[in-house]
Coordinates of C-alpha atoms and ligand atoms in Angstrom, one line a residue:
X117 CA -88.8 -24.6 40.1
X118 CA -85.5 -26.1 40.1
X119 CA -84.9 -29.6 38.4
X120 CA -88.5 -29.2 36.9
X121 CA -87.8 -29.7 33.2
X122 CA -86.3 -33.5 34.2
X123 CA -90.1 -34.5 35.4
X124 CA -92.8 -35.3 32.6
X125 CA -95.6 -33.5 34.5
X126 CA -99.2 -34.4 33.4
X127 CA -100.7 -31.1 33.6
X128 CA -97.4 -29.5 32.0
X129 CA -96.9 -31.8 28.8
X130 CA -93.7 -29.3 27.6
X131 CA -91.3 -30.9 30.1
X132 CA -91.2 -33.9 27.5
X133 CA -88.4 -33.9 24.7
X134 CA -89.5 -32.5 21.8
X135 CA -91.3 -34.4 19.5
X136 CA -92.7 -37.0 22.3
X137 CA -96.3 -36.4 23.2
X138 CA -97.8 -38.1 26.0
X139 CA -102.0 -38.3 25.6
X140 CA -103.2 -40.0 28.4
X141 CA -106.4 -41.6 28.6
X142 CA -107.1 -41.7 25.1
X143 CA -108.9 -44.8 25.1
X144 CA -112.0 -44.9 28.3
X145 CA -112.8 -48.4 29.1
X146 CA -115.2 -49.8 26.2
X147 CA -112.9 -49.0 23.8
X148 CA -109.8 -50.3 25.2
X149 CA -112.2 -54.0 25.9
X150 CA -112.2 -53.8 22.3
X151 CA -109.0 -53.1 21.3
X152 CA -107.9 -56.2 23.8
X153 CA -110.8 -57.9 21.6
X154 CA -108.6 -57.5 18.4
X155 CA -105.4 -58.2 19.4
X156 CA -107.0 -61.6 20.7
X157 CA -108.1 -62.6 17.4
X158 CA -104.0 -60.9 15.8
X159 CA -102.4 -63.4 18.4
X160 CA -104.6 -66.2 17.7
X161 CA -103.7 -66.0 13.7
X162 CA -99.8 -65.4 15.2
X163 CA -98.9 -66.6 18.7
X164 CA -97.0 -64.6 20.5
X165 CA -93.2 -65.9 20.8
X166 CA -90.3 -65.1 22.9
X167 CA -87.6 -63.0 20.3
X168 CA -84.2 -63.7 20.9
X169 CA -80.9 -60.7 20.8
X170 CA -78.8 -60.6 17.7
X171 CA -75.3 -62.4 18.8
X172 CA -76.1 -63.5 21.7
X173 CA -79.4 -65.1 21.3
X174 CA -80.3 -63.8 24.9
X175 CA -83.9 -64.2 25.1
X176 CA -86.0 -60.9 26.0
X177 CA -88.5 -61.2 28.8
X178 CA -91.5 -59.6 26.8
X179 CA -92.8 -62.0 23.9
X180 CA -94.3 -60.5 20.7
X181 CA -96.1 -61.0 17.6
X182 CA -97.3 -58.6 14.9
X183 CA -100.0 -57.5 12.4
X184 CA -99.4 -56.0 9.2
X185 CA -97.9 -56.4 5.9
X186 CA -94.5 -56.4 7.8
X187 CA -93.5 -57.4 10.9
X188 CA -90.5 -56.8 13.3
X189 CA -88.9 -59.6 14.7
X190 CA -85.2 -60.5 16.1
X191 CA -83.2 -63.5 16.5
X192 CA -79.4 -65.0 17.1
X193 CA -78.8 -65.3 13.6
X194 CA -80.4 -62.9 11.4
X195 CA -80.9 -59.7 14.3
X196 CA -83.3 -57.0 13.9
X197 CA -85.5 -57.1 11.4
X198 CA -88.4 -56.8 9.2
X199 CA -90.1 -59.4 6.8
X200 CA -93.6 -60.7 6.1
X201 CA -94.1 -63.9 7.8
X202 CA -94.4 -65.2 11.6
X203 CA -90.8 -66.4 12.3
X204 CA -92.9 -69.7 14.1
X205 CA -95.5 -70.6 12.0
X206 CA -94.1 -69.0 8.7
X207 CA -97.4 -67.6 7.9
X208 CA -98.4 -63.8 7.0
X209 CA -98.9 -61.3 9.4
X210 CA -103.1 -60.8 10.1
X211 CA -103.9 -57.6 9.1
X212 CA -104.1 -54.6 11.4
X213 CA -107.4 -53.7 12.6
X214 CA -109.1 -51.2 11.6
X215 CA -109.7 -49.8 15.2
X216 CA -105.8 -49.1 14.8
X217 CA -105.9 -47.4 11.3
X218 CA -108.1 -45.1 13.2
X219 CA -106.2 -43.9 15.6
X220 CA -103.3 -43.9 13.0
X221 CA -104.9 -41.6 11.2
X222 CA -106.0 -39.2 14.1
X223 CA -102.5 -38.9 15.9
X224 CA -100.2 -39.5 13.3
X225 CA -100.4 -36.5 10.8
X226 CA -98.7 -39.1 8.0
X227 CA -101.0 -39.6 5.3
X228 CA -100.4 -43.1 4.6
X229 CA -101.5 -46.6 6.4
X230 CA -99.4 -48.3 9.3
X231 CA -97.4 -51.1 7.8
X232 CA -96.3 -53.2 11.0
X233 CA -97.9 -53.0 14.4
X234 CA -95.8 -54.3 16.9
X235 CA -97.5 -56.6 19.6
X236 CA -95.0 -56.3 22.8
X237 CA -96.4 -58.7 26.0
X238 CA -95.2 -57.8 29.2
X239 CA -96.2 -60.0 32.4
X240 CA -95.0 -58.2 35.6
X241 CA -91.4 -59.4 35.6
X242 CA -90.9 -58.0 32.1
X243 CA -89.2 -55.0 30.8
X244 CA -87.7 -53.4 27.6
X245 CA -84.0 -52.1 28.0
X246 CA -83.1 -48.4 26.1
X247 CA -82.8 -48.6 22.7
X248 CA -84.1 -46.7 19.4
X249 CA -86.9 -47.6 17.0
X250 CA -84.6 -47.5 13.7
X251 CA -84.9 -50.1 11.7
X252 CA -87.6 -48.6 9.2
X253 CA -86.1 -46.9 6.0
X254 CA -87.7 -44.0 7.1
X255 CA -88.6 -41.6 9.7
X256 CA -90.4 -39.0 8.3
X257 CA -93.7 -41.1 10.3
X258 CA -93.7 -41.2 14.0
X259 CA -94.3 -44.3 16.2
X260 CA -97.1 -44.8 17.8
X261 CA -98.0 -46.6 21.1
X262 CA -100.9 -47.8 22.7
X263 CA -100.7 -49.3 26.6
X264 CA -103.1 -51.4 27.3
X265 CA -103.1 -53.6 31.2
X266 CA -101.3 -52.8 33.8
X267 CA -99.3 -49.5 34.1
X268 CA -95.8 -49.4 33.5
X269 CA -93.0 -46.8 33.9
X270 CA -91.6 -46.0 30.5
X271 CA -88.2 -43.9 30.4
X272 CA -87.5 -41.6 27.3
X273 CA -84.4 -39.6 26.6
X274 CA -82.3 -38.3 23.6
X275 CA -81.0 -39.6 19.7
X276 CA -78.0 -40.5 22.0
X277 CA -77.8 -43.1 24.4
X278 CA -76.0 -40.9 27.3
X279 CA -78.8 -37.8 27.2
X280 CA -80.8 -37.5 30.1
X281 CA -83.9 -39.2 30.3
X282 CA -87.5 -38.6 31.9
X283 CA -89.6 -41.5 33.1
X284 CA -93.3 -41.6 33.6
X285 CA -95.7 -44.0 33.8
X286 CA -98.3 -45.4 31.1
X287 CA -101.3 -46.7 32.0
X288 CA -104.0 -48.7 30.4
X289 CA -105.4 -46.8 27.4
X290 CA -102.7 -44.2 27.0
X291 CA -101.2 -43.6 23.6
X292 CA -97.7 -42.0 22.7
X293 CA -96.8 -40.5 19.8
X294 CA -92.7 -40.4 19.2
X295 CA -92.6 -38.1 16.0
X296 CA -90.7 -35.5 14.5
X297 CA -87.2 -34.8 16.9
X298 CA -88.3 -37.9 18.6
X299 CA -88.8 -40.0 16.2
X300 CA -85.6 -41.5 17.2
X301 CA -85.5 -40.9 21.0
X302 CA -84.1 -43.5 23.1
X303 CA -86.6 -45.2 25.3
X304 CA -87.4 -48.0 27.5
X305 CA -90.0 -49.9 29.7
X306 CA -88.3 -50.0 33.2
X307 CA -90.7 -52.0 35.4
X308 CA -94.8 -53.3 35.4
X309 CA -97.2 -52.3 38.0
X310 CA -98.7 -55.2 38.7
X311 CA -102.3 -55.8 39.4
X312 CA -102.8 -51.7 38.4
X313 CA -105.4 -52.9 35.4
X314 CA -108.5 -55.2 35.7
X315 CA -108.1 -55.2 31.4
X316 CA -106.7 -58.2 30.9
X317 CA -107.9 -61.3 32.9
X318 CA -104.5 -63.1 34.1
X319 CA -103.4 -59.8 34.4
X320 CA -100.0 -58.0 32.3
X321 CA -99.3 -55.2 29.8
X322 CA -99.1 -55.0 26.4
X323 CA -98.0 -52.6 24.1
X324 CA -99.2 -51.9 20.3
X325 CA -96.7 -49.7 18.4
X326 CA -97.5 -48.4 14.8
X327 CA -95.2 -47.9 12.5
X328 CA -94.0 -47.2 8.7
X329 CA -91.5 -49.0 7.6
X330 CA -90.4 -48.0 4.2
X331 CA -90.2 -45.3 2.0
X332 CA -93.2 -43.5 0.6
X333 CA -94.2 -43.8 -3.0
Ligands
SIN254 C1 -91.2 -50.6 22.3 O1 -90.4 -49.7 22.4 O2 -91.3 -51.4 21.4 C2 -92.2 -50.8 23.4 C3 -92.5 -49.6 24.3 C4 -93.5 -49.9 25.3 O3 -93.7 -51.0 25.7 O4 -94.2 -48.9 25.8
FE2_255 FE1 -89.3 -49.1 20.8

């Protein structure tokens, strides 16, 4: 079939890069409720805030907080980064649930815990531009990423910004697992699909992403 390698195709999960794995529905309804139950109480112990571009101080359209003993968090001055306390309130991160250690430990294959889990909120308007998750010490650990709300299509590529790319959507309850040769993919949130999710009441996406952050031992 001509062209068919470009297309992530659900029933054919080799057209991804290597590395990238795509496990839809991993989460059925009860289970994503409660996972939208945690990160309530996360983002009451650290409100979500709007990060701002290194240089520039452009702000991004998603706002985020995080949960772990590190967090990651940009600004004008300082850039990306990661560091222990809520930029705003200058408090620790909350710990990450242990519903998350869980599925840590059953799609990771990395025998030690999450240190930061990214909390990305996306209302319909907001998207994520291409970049690459590298600002951990180390990428022997994949990323992992939870949807959760409305769908959204989500772009992946290559390690270099100008490799082609595949796009796909992620719905509510879908996880992805960017390990191994894709540890440092490029990748992206393009748009929102408004309305596609009853989850979350005034409606939105967010988007959990596990990760290690410095060296083992
Ligand atoms: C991210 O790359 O931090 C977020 C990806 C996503 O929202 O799916
Ligand atoms: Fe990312």
């Amino acid at each position: 079939m001509p062209g068919a390698g470009l297309f992530h195709d659900e029933r054919n999960m080799l057209s991804l890069p290597d590395g990238i794995r795509h496990l839809p529905a991993y989460f059925d309804s009860a289970e994503q409720q409660a996972l939208v139950d945690d990160i309530r109480a996360v983002v009451a112990a650290a409100p979500l805030y709007t990060p701002a571009m290194p240089r520039t101080g452009k702000e991004m359209s998603v706002r985020m907080t995080n949960c772990g003993t590190l967090g990651w968090v940009t600004d004008k001055e300082r850039g990306y980064r990661y560091q222990p306390t809520h930029p705003v309130t200058g408090k620790p991160w909350p710990a990450i649930p242990e519903r998350l250690l869980s599925v840590w430990s059953e799609v990771a294959d990395d025998p030690q815990e999450p240190q930061a889990c990214l909390v990305n909120f996306y209302d319909a308007a907001a998207k994520m531009g291409l970049h690459q998750d590298r600002d951990e010490e180390d990428f022997s650990a994949p990323v992992v990423s939870i949807s959760l709300g409305d769908a959204c299509l989500f772009r992946v590529g290559g390690t270099k910004r100008n490799m082609p790319t595949t796009s796909f959507r992620l719905e509510s309850g879908d996880v992805v697992v960017l390990g191994g040769e894709g540890r440092l993919a490029f990748h992206g949130v393009d748009r929102i699909y408004a309305g596609t999710s009853p989850l979350l009441n005034n409606g939105g996406r967010i988007n959990l992403t596990l990760r290690r952050v410095k060296r083992p031992g």
